[in-house]
Tab-separated table of C-alpha atoms in Angstrom:
chain	number	residue	atom	x	y	z
A	1	PRO	CA	-6.767	-21.771	11.029
A	2	ARG	CA	-3.668	-20.930	13.088
A	3	GLN	CA	-3.353	-17.171	13.416
A	4	ILE	CA	-0.251	-15.447	11.990
A	5	VAL	CA	0.582	-11.945	13.215
A	6	LEU	CA	3.494	-9.806	12.015
A	7	THR	CA	4.914	-6.867	13.943
A	8	GLY	CA	8.139	-4.946	14.466
A	9	ALA	CA	9.471	-1.606	15.665
A	10	GLN	CA	10.008	1.816	14.167
A	11	ARG	CA	12.440	2.914	16.868
A	12	PRO	CA	15.417	0.978	18.326
A	13	PHE	CA	15.154	-0.704	21.721
A	14	ASP	CA	17.446	1.862	23.392
A	15	SER	CA	15.312	4.784	22.200
A	16	PRO	CA	13.537	6.788	24.941
A	17	ALA	CA	10.277	6.114	23.086
A	18	SER	CA	10.840	2.601	21.769
A	19	ASP	CA	7.657	1.163	20.275
A	20	GLY	CA	8.841	-2.449	19.997
A	21	PRO	CA	7.630	-3.752	23.401
A	22	ALA	CA	4.157	-2.220	22.983
A	23	ASN	CA	3.855	-3.584	19.432
A	24	LEU	CA	4.900	-7.042	20.585
A	25	ALA	CA	2.380	-6.992	23.446
A	26	ALA	CA	-0.370	-5.880	21.054
A	27	ALA	CA	0.583	-8.614	18.585
A	28	PHE	CA	0.230	-11.272	21.286
A	29	THR	CA	-3.137	-9.815	22.280
A	30	VAL	CA	-4.387	-9.971	18.700
A	31	ALA	CA	-3.004	-13.484	18.131
A	32	GLY	CA	-4.915	-14.720	21.181
A	33	SER	CA	-8.201	-13.015	20.321
A	34	PRO	CA	-11.140	-14.863	18.736
A	35	ARG	CA	-11.832	-11.676	16.769
A	36	ALA	CA	-8.655	-12.288	14.746
A	37	ARG	CA	-9.735	-15.692	13.448
A	38	ALA	CA	-10.330	-16.296	9.728
A	39	LEU	CA	-8.867	-12.919	8.729
A	40	GLY	CA	-5.645	-14.285	7.280
A	41	PRO	CA	-2.196	-12.980	8.251
A	42	LEU	CA	-2.380	-9.723	10.188
A	43	LEU	CA	0.029	-6.823	10.645
A	44	VAL	CA	-0.025	-5.169	14.079
A	45	PHE	CA	1.554	-1.749	14.670
A	46	ASP	CA	0.733	1.200	16.910
A	47	GLY	CA	-2.335	-0.436	18.447
A	48	ARG	CA	-3.985	-1.368	15.163
A	49	ALA	CA	-4.184	-4.513	13.048
A	50	TRP	CA	-4.485	-4.713	9.267
A	51	GLN	CA	-5.400	-7.559	6.998
A	52	ALA	CA	-2.774	-8.261	4.350
A	53	ARG	CA	-4.863	-7.062	1.403
A	54	GLY	CA	-3.853	-3.523	0.498
A	55	VAL	CA	-1.690	-2.724	3.531
A	56	ARG	CA	1.484	-0.744	2.888
A	57	LYS	CA	4.124	1.216	4.742
A	58	VAL	CA	3.509	4.959	4.476
A	59	GLU	CA	6.078	6.450	6.876
A	60	THR	CA	9.820	5.848	7.223
A	61	LEU	CA	10.211	6.806	10.902
A	62	ALA	CA	6.835	7.565	12.518
A	63	ALA	CA	5.276	5.033	14.893
A	64	ASP	CA	2.027	4.962	12.893
A	65	ALA	CA	3.874	3.721	9.833
A	66	PHE	CA	1.247	1.582	8.083
A	67	GLU	CA	-2.077	2.133	6.374
A	68	ALA	CA	-4.429	0.309	4.031
A	69	PRO	CA	-5.698	3.159	1.811
A	70	GLY	CA	-9.400	2.877	1.106
A	71	ARG	CA	-9.728	-0.035	3.543
A	72	GLY	CA	-8.379	0.936	6.948
A	73	PRO	CA	-7.378	-1.308	9.883
A	74	CYS	CA	-9.532	-4.281	10.792
A	75	LEU	CA	-8.914	-4.375	14.570
A	76	ARG	CA	-7.881	-1.985	17.318
A	77	VAL	CA	-6.102	-2.984	20.522
A	78	THR	CA	-7.206	-1.087	23.642
A	79	HIS	CA	-7.020	-1.645	27.395
A	80	ASP	CA	-10.413	-3.364	27.034
A	81	GLY	CA	-9.102	-5.886	24.507
A	82	VAL	CA	-9.460	-6.242	20.743
A	83	LEU	CA	-12.191	-4.237	19.024
A	84	PRO	CA	-13.414	-5.008	15.482
A	85	LEU	CA	-13.295	-2.280	12.833
A	86	ALA	CA	-13.458	-2.756	9.038
A	87	VAL	CA	-13.190	-6.544	8.804
A	88	ARG	CA	-13.356	-8.084	5.318
A	89	SER	CA	-13.657	-11.720	4.285
A	90	ARG	CA	-10.830	-13.061	2.141
A	91	PRO	CA	-10.549	-15.184	-1.014
A	92	PRO	CA	-9.622	-18.870	-0.641
A	93	ALA	CA	-5.959	-19.611	0.046
A	94	PHE	CA	-3.800	-21.229	-2.648
A	95	ASP	CA	-2.766	-24.852	-2.273
A	96	LEU	CA	1.022	-24.694	-2.613
A	97	ASP	CA	2.000	-27.825	-0.692
A	98	ALA	CA	3.840	-29.223	-3.699
A	99	VAL	CA	5.676	-25.968	-4.525
A	100	ARG	CA	9.281	-25.901	-3.368
A	101	GLU	CA	10.269	-22.489	-4.754
A	102	LEU	CA	8.235	-19.573	-6.102
A	103	PRO	CA	9.086	-18.296	-9.590
A	104	ARG	CA	11.016	-15.058	-9.959
A	105	VAL	CA	8.834	-12.014	-10.658
A	106	ASP	CA	10.379	-8.571	-11.156
A	107	VAL	CA	8.832	-5.126	-10.634
A	108	VAL	CA	9.550	-2.521	-13.320
A	109	ALA	CA	8.538	1.098	-12.755
A	110	ALA	CA	7.048	3.373	-15.383
A	111	TYR	CA	8.205	6.986	-15.523
A	112	ALA	CA	8.327	9.895	-17.960
A	113	GLY	CA	10.303	8.815	-21.017
A	114	CYS	CA	10.476	5.115	-20.097
A	115	ASP	CA	10.875	2.467	-22.775
A	116	GLY	CA	10.872	-1.322	-22.763
A	117	ALA	CA	14.552	-1.878	-21.938
A	118	LEU	CA	14.057	-2.846	-18.291
A	119	LEU	CA	11.194	-5.198	-19.160
A	120	GLU	CA	13.397	-6.952	-21.702
A	121	ALA	CA	16.233	-7.069	-19.158
A	122	ALA	CA	13.947	-8.701	-16.587
A	123	ALA	CA	12.940	-11.358	-19.098
A	124	ALA	CA	16.579	-11.933	-20.087
A	125	ALA	CA	17.481	-12.365	-16.411
A	126	GLY	CA	14.984	-15.210	-16.081
A	127	ALA	CA	11.892	-13.544	-14.671
A	128	GLY	CA	8.863	-15.800	-14.934
A	129	GLY	CA	6.588	-12.754	-14.770
A	130	VAL	CA	6.734	-8.981	-14.447
A	131	VAL	CA	4.723	-6.392	-12.540
A	132	VAL	CA	4.569	-2.950	-14.139
A	133	GLN	CA	4.439	-0.203	-11.519
A	134	ALA	CA	2.411	2.066	-13.747
A	135	LEU	CA	1.497	5.733	-13.625
A	136	GLY	CA	-1.846	6.838	-12.185
A	137	ALA	CA	-4.695	4.425	-12.871
A	138	GLY	CA	-2.407	2.043	-14.790
A	139	ASN	CA	-0.703	3.796	-17.697
A	140	THR	CA	2.715	3.599	-19.344
A	141	SER	CA	4.426	4.932	-22.447
A	142	ALA	CA	3.626	3.464	-25.855
A	143	ALA	CA	7.135	1.967	-25.978
A	144	MET	CA	6.696	0.225	-22.630
A	145	THR	CA	3.263	-1.069	-23.632
A	146	ALA	CA	4.766	-2.522	-26.815
A	147	ALA	CA	7.399	-4.299	-24.704
A	148	VAL	CA	4.643	-5.677	-22.442
A	149	ALA	CA	2.916	-7.111	-25.507
A	150	ARG	CA	6.147	-8.763	-26.648
A	151	LEU	CA	6.676	-10.380	-23.248
A	152	ILE	CA	3.123	-11.720	-23.137
A	153	ASP	CA	3.484	-13.090	-26.670
A	154	ARG	CA	6.542	-15.014	-25.391
A	155	GLY	CA	4.541	-16.519	-22.531
A	156	ILE	CA	5.742	-14.167	-19.759
A	157	PRO	CA	2.705	-12.888	-17.821
A	158	VAL	CA	2.524	-9.193	-16.924
A	159	ALA	CA	0.485	-7.639	-14.122
A	160	VAL	CA	-0.249	-3.934	-13.689
A	161	SER	CA	-0.291	-1.982	-10.435
A	162	SER	CA	0.224	1.705	-9.657
A	163	ARG	CA	2.902	3.828	-8.081
A	164	THR	CA	0.053	5.989	-6.723
A	165	PHE	CA	-0.551	5.780	-3.007
A	166	SER	CA	-4.279	5.007	-3.064
A	167	GLY	CA	-6.947	3.627	-5.392
A	168	PRO	CA	-7.253	0.766	-7.910
A	169	VAL	CA	-5.813	0.499	-11.398
A	170	SER	CA	-8.212	0.515	-14.331
A	171	PRO	CA	-7.707	0.184	-18.121
A	172	LEU	CA	-8.997	3.607	-19.161
A	173	TYR	CA	-6.712	5.156	-21.800
A	174	GLY	CA	-5.282	4.305	-25.206
A	175	GLY	CA	-2.101	5.690	-26.719
A	176	GLY	CA	-0.006	3.170	-24.815
A	177	GLY	CA	-2.087	3.506	-21.662
A	178	GLY	CA	-4.069	1.026	-19.597
A	179	ALA	CA	-6.587	0.104	-22.297
A	180	ASP	CA	-3.725	-0.927	-24.582
A	181	LEU	CA	-2.060	-2.867	-21.773
A	182	GLU	CA	-5.279	-4.819	-21.214
A	183	ARG	CA	-5.641	-5.511	-24.950
A	184	ALA	CA	-2.074	-6.851	-24.911
A	185	GLY	CA	-3.091	-9.341	-22.193
A	186	ALA	CA	-1.808	-7.662	-19.021
A	187	VAL	CA	-3.821	-8.259	-15.847
A	188	PHE	CA	-4.808	-5.321	-13.643
A	189	THR	CA	-4.380	-5.939	-9.921
A	190	GLY	CA	-6.895	-3.646	-8.230
A	191	ASP	CA	-5.472	-1.746	-5.276
A	192	LEU	CA	-2.631	-4.153	-4.561
A	193	SER	CA	0.750	-2.513	-4.116
A	194	PRO	CA	3.386	-3.521	-6.705
A	195	TRP	CA	5.021	-5.757	-4.078
A	196	GLN	CA	1.766	-7.529	-3.218
A	197	ALA	CA	1.004	-7.901	-6.919
A	198	ARG	CA	4.464	-9.430	-7.331
A	199	MET	CA	3.732	-12.101	-4.718
A	200	LEU	CA	0.293	-12.846	-6.161
A	201	LEU	CA	1.682	-13.203	-9.689
A	202	SER	CA	4.486	-15.472	-8.482
A	203	VAL	CA	2.016	-17.702	-6.646
A	204	SER	CA	-0.289	-17.742	-9.683
A	205	ILE	CA	2.570	-18.897	-11.937
A	206	ALA	CA	3.453	-21.644	-9.474
A	207	HIS	CA	-0.201	-22.666	-9.166
A	208	LYS	CA	-0.941	-22.797	-12.904
A	209	PRO	CA	2.138	-22.133	-15.050
A	210	GLU	CA	0.253	-22.707	-18.297
A	211	ASP	CA	-2.229	-19.874	-17.573
A	212	PRO	CA	-1.381	-17.721	-14.539
A	213	GLY	CA	-3.521	-14.884	-15.891
A	214	ALA	CA	-6.634	-16.998	-15.402
A	215	VAL	CA	-5.625	-17.629	-11.784
A	216	LEU	CA	-5.170	-13.898	-11.191
A	217	ARG	CA	-8.531	-13.026	-12.687
A	218	GLN	CA	-10.307	-15.735	-10.696
A	219	TRP	CA	-8.666	-14.532	-7.473
A	220	PHE	CA	-9.909	-11.007	-8.053
A	221	GLN	CA	-13.392	-12.292	-8.850
A	222	HIS	CA	-13.408	-14.130	-5.509
A	223	GLU	CA	-12.175	-10.975	-3.776
A	224	GLU	CA	-14.917	-8.835	-5.296
A	225	SER	CA	-17.571	-11.443	-4.435
A	226	ALA	CA	-16.321	-11.532	-0.834
A	227	ARG	CA	-16.510	-7.734	-0.641
A	228	ALA	CA	-20.088	-7.725	-1.980
């Protein structure tokens, strides 16, 4: 139940328009607010707070550097206090008390002309799982899809996310695309960024190494039920 709030700064402390002090003050305000309870870890920047699900950095230098595409911030900090916005309930937390170290999971990007070499290299380097940063709604080349199938056959789980800024992945196309990835056993990770999908897959492997795919699918079922 203890609230966790993350913040930072886009500009250095000696900048004429440093945003660090204001972000820190807003983070303390959110951490002390009853409106922040039961929302999970929160990110506070530029007077807004986001739940972890779906949030990503969208600007390298601007003060308003974060967004959660399709979801938006959950709280806003004003001179009147903390105001609720698009608050969502969250799936149950994982019990990882007995886990000392999370398994290695690598992210491999799809691109025009890609093959399975980097997937095989990740497996050879000891990755316990791989996230494919796919094109569009979750597509890769036929060669990369074949490599995904080989990894899954060897017991290495593969999750699929997108390099696209907004929207969920969905197994729509054949010819090496998302439908073939799903048939091979890959798990699609909704609108999670590749880096969030990486953490979720790593936790799922630690939680149930014999069948992390089942853990992933159950987590997403909980998430969809909470949204409904």
